[in-house]
């Protein structure tokens, strides 16, 4: 199967987080455009997650430790680990989830 990112309609999954989503049997990819100031409240989930900052500055708290991430930074988030985030500037992020994030479909 093939996709063109430009042809995928974005979904606002949470306020300020506009995702273009691709799902496979075992993985979800979320290409986010994030508005400055948009926040993800602290949460955890059963999915392993890899976050890649493509553009902007993103403040991210993982298991109680807060850091600011920049383009090229990658964070691996283990299943069930608490995390939250805030876009300090407009951001582009890529999240990869395994298994598939069914609630994002």
Coordinates of N, CA, C and O in Angstrom, one line a residue:
X1 N 0.8 -1.2 0.0 CA 0.0 0.0 0.0 C 0.9 1.2 0.0 O 1.9 1.3 0.6
X2 N 0.5 2.3 -0.7 CA 1.2 3.5 -0.8 C 0.4 4.7 -0.3 O -0.9 4.7 -0.6
X3 N 1.0 5.7 0.2 CA 0.3 6.9 0.6 C 1.1 8.1 0.2 O 2.3 8.1 0.0
X4 N 0.4 9.2 0.0 CA 1.0 10.5 -0.2 C 0.6 11.4 1.0 O -0.6 11.6 1.2
X5 N 1.6 11.8 1.8 CA 1.3 12.6 3.0 C 0.4 13.8 2.7 O -0.5 14.2 3.4
X6 N 0.7 14.4 1.5 CA -0.1 15.6 1.2 C -1.6 15.3 0.9 O -2.4 16.3 0.9
X7 N -1.9 14.1 0.7 CA -3.3 13.7 0.4 C -4.0 13.1 1.6 O -5.2 12.8 1.5
X8 N -3.4 13.0 2.7 CA -4.0 12.5 3.9 C -4.6 13.7 4.7 O -4.0 14.7 5.0
X9 N -5.9 13.6 4.9 CA -6.6 14.6 5.7 C -6.2 14.6 7.1 O -6.3 13.5 7.8
X10 N -5.9 15.7 7.7 CA -5.5 15.7 9.1 C -6.7 15.6 10.1 O -7.8 16.0 9.7
X11 N -6.5 15.0 11.2 CA -7.5 14.9 12.3 C -7.0 15.6 13.5 O -5.8 15.4 13.9
X12 N -7.8 16.5 14.1 CA -7.4 17.1 15.4 C -7.7 16.1 16.5 O -8.8 16.1 17.0
X13 N -6.7 15.4 16.9 CA -6.9 14.4 17.9 C -7.1 15.0 19.3 O -7.8 14.5 20.1
X14 N -6.4 16.1 19.6 CA -6.6 16.8 20.8 C -6.3 18.3 20.4 O -5.7 18.6 19.4
X15 N -6.8 19.2 21.2 CA -6.6 20.6 20.8 C -5.2 21.0 20.4 O -4.3 20.8 21.2
X16 N -5.1 21.5 19.2 CA -3.8 22.0 18.7 C -2.9 20.9 18.1 O -1.8 21.2 17.6
X17 N -3.3 19.7 18.1 CA -2.6 18.6 17.5 C -3.3 18.0 16.3 O -4.3 17.3 16.5
X18 N -2.8 18.3 15.1 CA -3.4 18.0 13.9 C -2.5 16.8 13.3 O -1.4 17.1 12.9
X19 N -3.1 15.6 13.2 CA -2.3 14.5 12.8 C -2.8 13.9 11.5 O -4.0 13.8 11.2
X20 N -1.8 13.6 10.7 CA -2.1 12.8 9.5 C -1.6 11.4 9.9 O -0.5 11.1 10.2
X21 N -2.6 10.4 9.8 CA -2.4 9.1 10.4 C -2.3 8.0 9.4 O -3.1 8.0 8.5
X22 N -1.4 7.1 9.6 CA -1.3 5.9 8.8 C -1.2 4.7 9.7 O -0.5 4.7 10.7
X23 N -2.1 3.7 9.4 CA -2.2 2.6 10.3 C -1.9 1.3 9.5 O -2.3 1.2 8.4
X24 N -1.1 0.4 10.1 CA -0.9 -0.9 9.6 C -1.4 -1.9 10.6 O -2.0 -1.5 11.6
X25 N -1.2 -3.2 10.3 CA -1.7 -4.2 11.2 C -1.1 -4.0 12.6 O -1.7 -4.3 13.6
X26 N 0.2 -3.6 12.7 CA 0.9 -3.6 14.0 C 1.5 -2.2 14.4 O 2.1 -2.1 15.5
X27 N 1.3 -1.2 13.5 CA 1.9 0.1 13.8 C 1.0 1.2 13.4 O 0.2 1.1 12.4
X28 N 1.1 2.3 14.1 CA 0.5 3.6 13.7 C 1.6 4.7 13.6 O 2.5 4.7 14.4
X29 N 1.5 5.5 12.5 CA 2.4 6.6 12.4 C 1.5 7.9 12.5 O 0.4 7.9 11.8
X30 N 1.9 8.8 13.2 CA 1.2 10.1 13.4 C 2.1 11.2 13.0 O 3.1 11.5 13.7
X31 N 1.8 11.9 11.9 CA 2.6 13.0 11.4 C 1.9 14.3 12.0 O 0.8 14.6 11.4
X32 N 2.4 14.9 13.0 CA 1.7 15.9 13.7 C 2.2 17.3 13.3 O 3.4 17.5 13.1
X33 N 1.2 18.2 13.1 CA 1.5 19.7 13.1 C 0.9 20.2 14.3 O -0.3 20.0 14.6
X34 N 1.7 20.8 15.2 CA 1.3 21.2 16.5 C 1.4 22.7 16.7 O 2.4 23.3 16.3
X35 N 0.3 23.2 17.2 CA 0.2 24.7 17.4 C 1.0 25.1 18.6 O 1.1 24.3 19.6
X36 N 1.7 26.2 18.5 CA 2.4 26.7 19.7 C 1.5 26.8 20.9 O 0.4 27.2 20.8
X37 N 2.1 26.3 22.0 CA 1.3 26.3 23.3 C 0.4 25.1 23.5 O -0.1 24.9 24.6
X38 N 0.2 24.3 22.5 CA -0.7 23.1 22.6 C 0.0 22.1 23.5 O 1.2 21.9 23.5
X39 N -0.8 21.5 24.4 CA -0.3 20.6 25.4 C -1.0 19.2 25.3 O -2.1 19.1 24.9
X40 N -0.2 18.2 25.6 CA -0.7 16.8 25.8 C -0.6 16.6 27.3 O 0.5 16.6 27.9
X41 N -1.7 16.3 28.0 CA -1.7 16.1 29.4 C -1.0 14.8 29.7 O -0.8 13.9 28.9
X42 N -0.6 14.7 31.0 CA 0.1 13.5 31.4 C -0.8 12.3 31.2 O -2.0 12.3 31.5
X43 N -0.2 11.2 30.6 CA -0.9 10.0 30.3 C 0.0 8.9 30.1 O 1.3 9.1 30.1
X44 N -0.5 7.7 30.0 CA 0.3 6.5 29.6 C -0.6 5.6 28.7 O -1.8 5.8 28.7
X45 N 0.0 4.7 28.0 CA -0.7 3.8 27.2 C 0.1 2.5 27.0 O 1.3 2.5 27.3
X46 N -0.6 1.5 26.5 CA 0.0 0.2 26.4 C 1.0 0.1 25.2 O 1.7 -0.8 25.0
X47 N 1.0 1.2 24.3 CA 1.8 1.2 23.1 C 3.2 1.6 23.4 O 3.4 2.6 24.1
X48 N 4.2 1.0 22.8 CA 5.5 1.6 22.7 C 5.4 2.7 21.7 O 4.7 2.7 20.8
X49 N 6.1 3.8 22.0 CA 6.1 5.0 21.2 C 7.5 5.5 20.9 O 8.3 5.5 21.8
X50 N 7.7 6.0 19.7 CA 8.9 6.7 19.4 C 8.5 8.0 18.8 O 7.7 8.1 17.9
X51 N 9.1 9.1 19.4 CA 8.8 10.5 19.0 C 10.0 11.1 18.3 O 11.1 11.0 18.9
X52 N 9.8 11.7 17.2 CA 10.9 12.3 16.5 C 10.5 13.8 16.2 O 9.4 14.0 15.6
X53 N 11.3 14.7 16.7 CA 11.0 16.1 16.5 C 11.6 16.5 15.1 O 12.8 16.4 14.9
X54 N 10.7 17.0 14.2 CA 11.1 17.3 12.9 C 11.4 18.8 12.8 O 12.4 19.3 12.2
X55 N 10.5 19.6 13.4 CA 10.6 21.1 13.4 C 10.2 21.6 14.8 O 9.2 21.0 15.4
X56 N 10.8 22.7 15.2 CA 10.3 23.4 16.4 C 11.0 22.9 17.7 O 11.9 22.1 17.7
X57 N 10.5 23.5 18.8 CA 11.0 23.1 20.1 C 9.8 22.5 20.9 O 8.7 23.1 21.0
X58 N 10.0 21.3 21.5 CA 8.9 20.6 22.2 C 9.4 20.2 23.5 O 10.4 19.5 23.7
X59 N 8.7 20.7 24.6 CA 9.0 20.4 25.9 C 8.3 19.0 26.3 O 7.1 18.9 26.1
X60 N 9.0 18.1 26.7 CA 8.5 16.7 27.0 C 8.9 16.2 28.3 O 10.1 16.3 28.7
X61 N 7.9 15.7 29.1 CA 8.2 15.1 30.4 C 8.0 13.6 30.3 O 6.9 13.2 29.9
X62 N 9.0 12.9 30.6 CA 8.9 11.4 30.5 C 9.3 10.9 31.9 O 10.4 11.1 32.4
X63 N 8.4 10.2 32.5 CA 8.6 9.6 33.8 C 9.2 10.6 34.8 O 10.1 10.3 35.6
X64 N 8.6 11.8 34.8 CA 9.0 12.8 35.8 C 10.2 13.7 35.4 O 10.5 14.7 36.1
X65 N 10.8 13.4 34.3 CA 12.0 14.2 33.8 C 11.6 15.0 32.6 O 11.1 14.5 31.6
X66 N 11.8 16.4 32.7 CA 11.4 17.3 31.7 C 12.6 17.8 30.9 O 13.6 18.2 31.5
X67 N 12.5 17.7 29.6 CA 13.6 18.2 28.7 C 13.0 19.0 27.5 O 11.8 18.7 27.2
X68 N 13.7 19.8 26.9 CA 13.3 20.5 25.7 C 14.0 19.8 24.5 O 15.2 19.6 24.5
X69 N 13.2 19.4 23.5 CA 13.7 18.6 22.4 C 13.7 19.5 21.1 O 12.8 20.3 21.0
X70 N 14.6 19.3 20.2 CA 14.8 20.1 19.0 C 14.8 19.2 17.8 O 14.9 18.0 17.9
X71 N 14.8 19.8 16.6 CA 14.8 19.0 15.3 C 16.0 17.9 15.4 O 17.1 18.2 15.7
X72 N 15.6 16.7 15.0 CA 16.5 15.6 15.0 C 16.5 14.8 16.2 O 17.1 13.7 16.3
X73 N 15.9 15.3 17.3 CA 15.9 14.5 18.6 C 14.8 13.4 18.5 O 13.8 13.6 17.9
X74 N 15.2 12.3 19.1 CA 14.3 11.1 19.1 C 14.2 10.6 20.5 O 15.2 10.5 21.2
X75 N 12.9 10.3 20.9 CA 12.7 9.8 22.3 C 11.9 8.5 22.2 O 10.9 8.4 21.5
X76 N 12.4 7.5 22.9 CA 11.7 6.2 22.9 C 10.9 6.1 24.2 O 11.5 6.3 25.3
X77 N 9.6 5.9 24.1 CA 8.8 5.8 25.3 C 8.3 4.4 25.5 O 7.5 3.9 24.6
X78 N 8.6 3.8 26.6 CA 8.2 2.4 26.9 C 6.7 2.3 27.2 O 6.2 3.3 27.6
X79 N 6.1 1.2 26.9 CA 4.7 1.1 27.3 C 4.4 1.4 28.7 O 5.3 1.1 29.6
X80 N 3.3 2.0 29.0 CA 2.8 2.3 30.3 C 3.6 3.3 31.1 O 3.4 3.6 32.3
X81 N 4.6 4.0 30.4 CA 5.4 5.1 31.1 C 4.7 6.4 31.0 O 4.3 6.8 29.9
X82 N 4.5 7.1 32.1 CA 3.8 8.4 32.1 C 4.6 9.4 31.3 O 5.8 9.5 31.4
X83 N 3.9 10.2 30.5 CA 4.5 11.3 29.7 C 3.5 12.4 29.4 O 2.3 12.2 29.4
X84 N 4.1 13.6 29.1 CA 3.3 14.7 28.7 C 4.1 15.6 27.9 O 5.4 15.5 27.8
X85 N 3.5 16.6 27.2 CA 4.3 17.5 26.4 C 3.6 18.8 26.1 O 2.4 19.0 26.3
X86 N 4.5 19.8 25.6 CA 4.0 21.1 25.3 C 4.8 21.7 24.1 O 6.1 21.6 24.2
X87 N 4.2 22.2 23.1 CA 4.9 22.8 22.0 C 5.3 24.2 22.4 O 4.4 25.1 22.6
X88 N 6.6 24.5 22.5 CA 7.1 25.8 22.8 C 7.0 26.7 21.6 O 7.0 28.0 21.8
X89 N 7.1 26.1 20.4 CA 6.9 26.8 19.2 C 6.0 26.0 18.3 O 5.7 24.9 18.7
X90 N 5.6 26.5 17.2 CA 4.9 25.5 16.2 C 5.9 24.4 16.0 O 7.1 24.6 15.8
X91 N 5.3 23.2 15.9 CA 6.2 22.0 15.8 C 5.6 21.0 14.7 O 4.4 21.0 14.5
X92 N 6.5 20.3 14.2 CA 6.2 19.1 13.4 C 6.9 17.9 14.1 O 8.1 17.9 14.4
X93 N 6.0 16.9 14.4 CA 6.5 15.7 15.1 C 6.1 14.5 14.3 O 5.0 14.5 13.7
X94 N 6.8 13.4 14.5 CA 6.4 12.1 14.0 C 6.4 11.2 15.2 O 7.4 11.0 15.9
X95 N 5.2 10.6 15.4 CA 5.1 9.5 16.5 C 4.9 8.2 15.8 O 4.1 8.1 14.9
X96 N 5.6 7.2 16.2 CA 5.4 5.8 15.8 C 4.9 5.0 17.0 O 5.6 5.1 18.0
X97 N 3.8 4.3 16.8 CA 3.3 3.5 17.9 C 3.2 2.0 17.5 O 2.8 1.7 16.4
X98 N 3.5 1.2 18.5 CA 3.3 -0.3 18.2 C 2.8 -0.9 19.6 O 3.4 -0.6 20.6
X99 N 1.7 -1.6 19.6 CA 0.9 -1.9 18.4 C 0.1 -0.7 18.0 O 0.2 0.4 18.5
X100 N -0.7 -0.9 17.0 CA -1.6 0.1 16.4 C -2.4 0.9 17.4 O -2.9 0.2 18.3
X101 N -2.5 2.2 17.3 CA -3.3 3.0 18.2 C -4.7 3.0 17.7 O -5.1 3.8 16.8
X102 N -5.5 2.0 18.1 CA -6.9 1.8 17.6 C -7.7 3.1 17.8 O -8.6 3.4 17.0
X103 N -7.5 3.8 18.9 CA -8.4 5.0 19.2 C -8.1 6.2 18.3 O -8.8 7.1 18.2
X104 N -7.0 6.1 17.5 CA -6.7 7.1 16.5 C -7.3 6.8 15.1 O -7.2 7.7 14.2
X105 N -7.9 5.7 14.9 CA -8.4 5.3 13.6 C -9.7 6.1 13.4 O -10.4 6.5 14.3

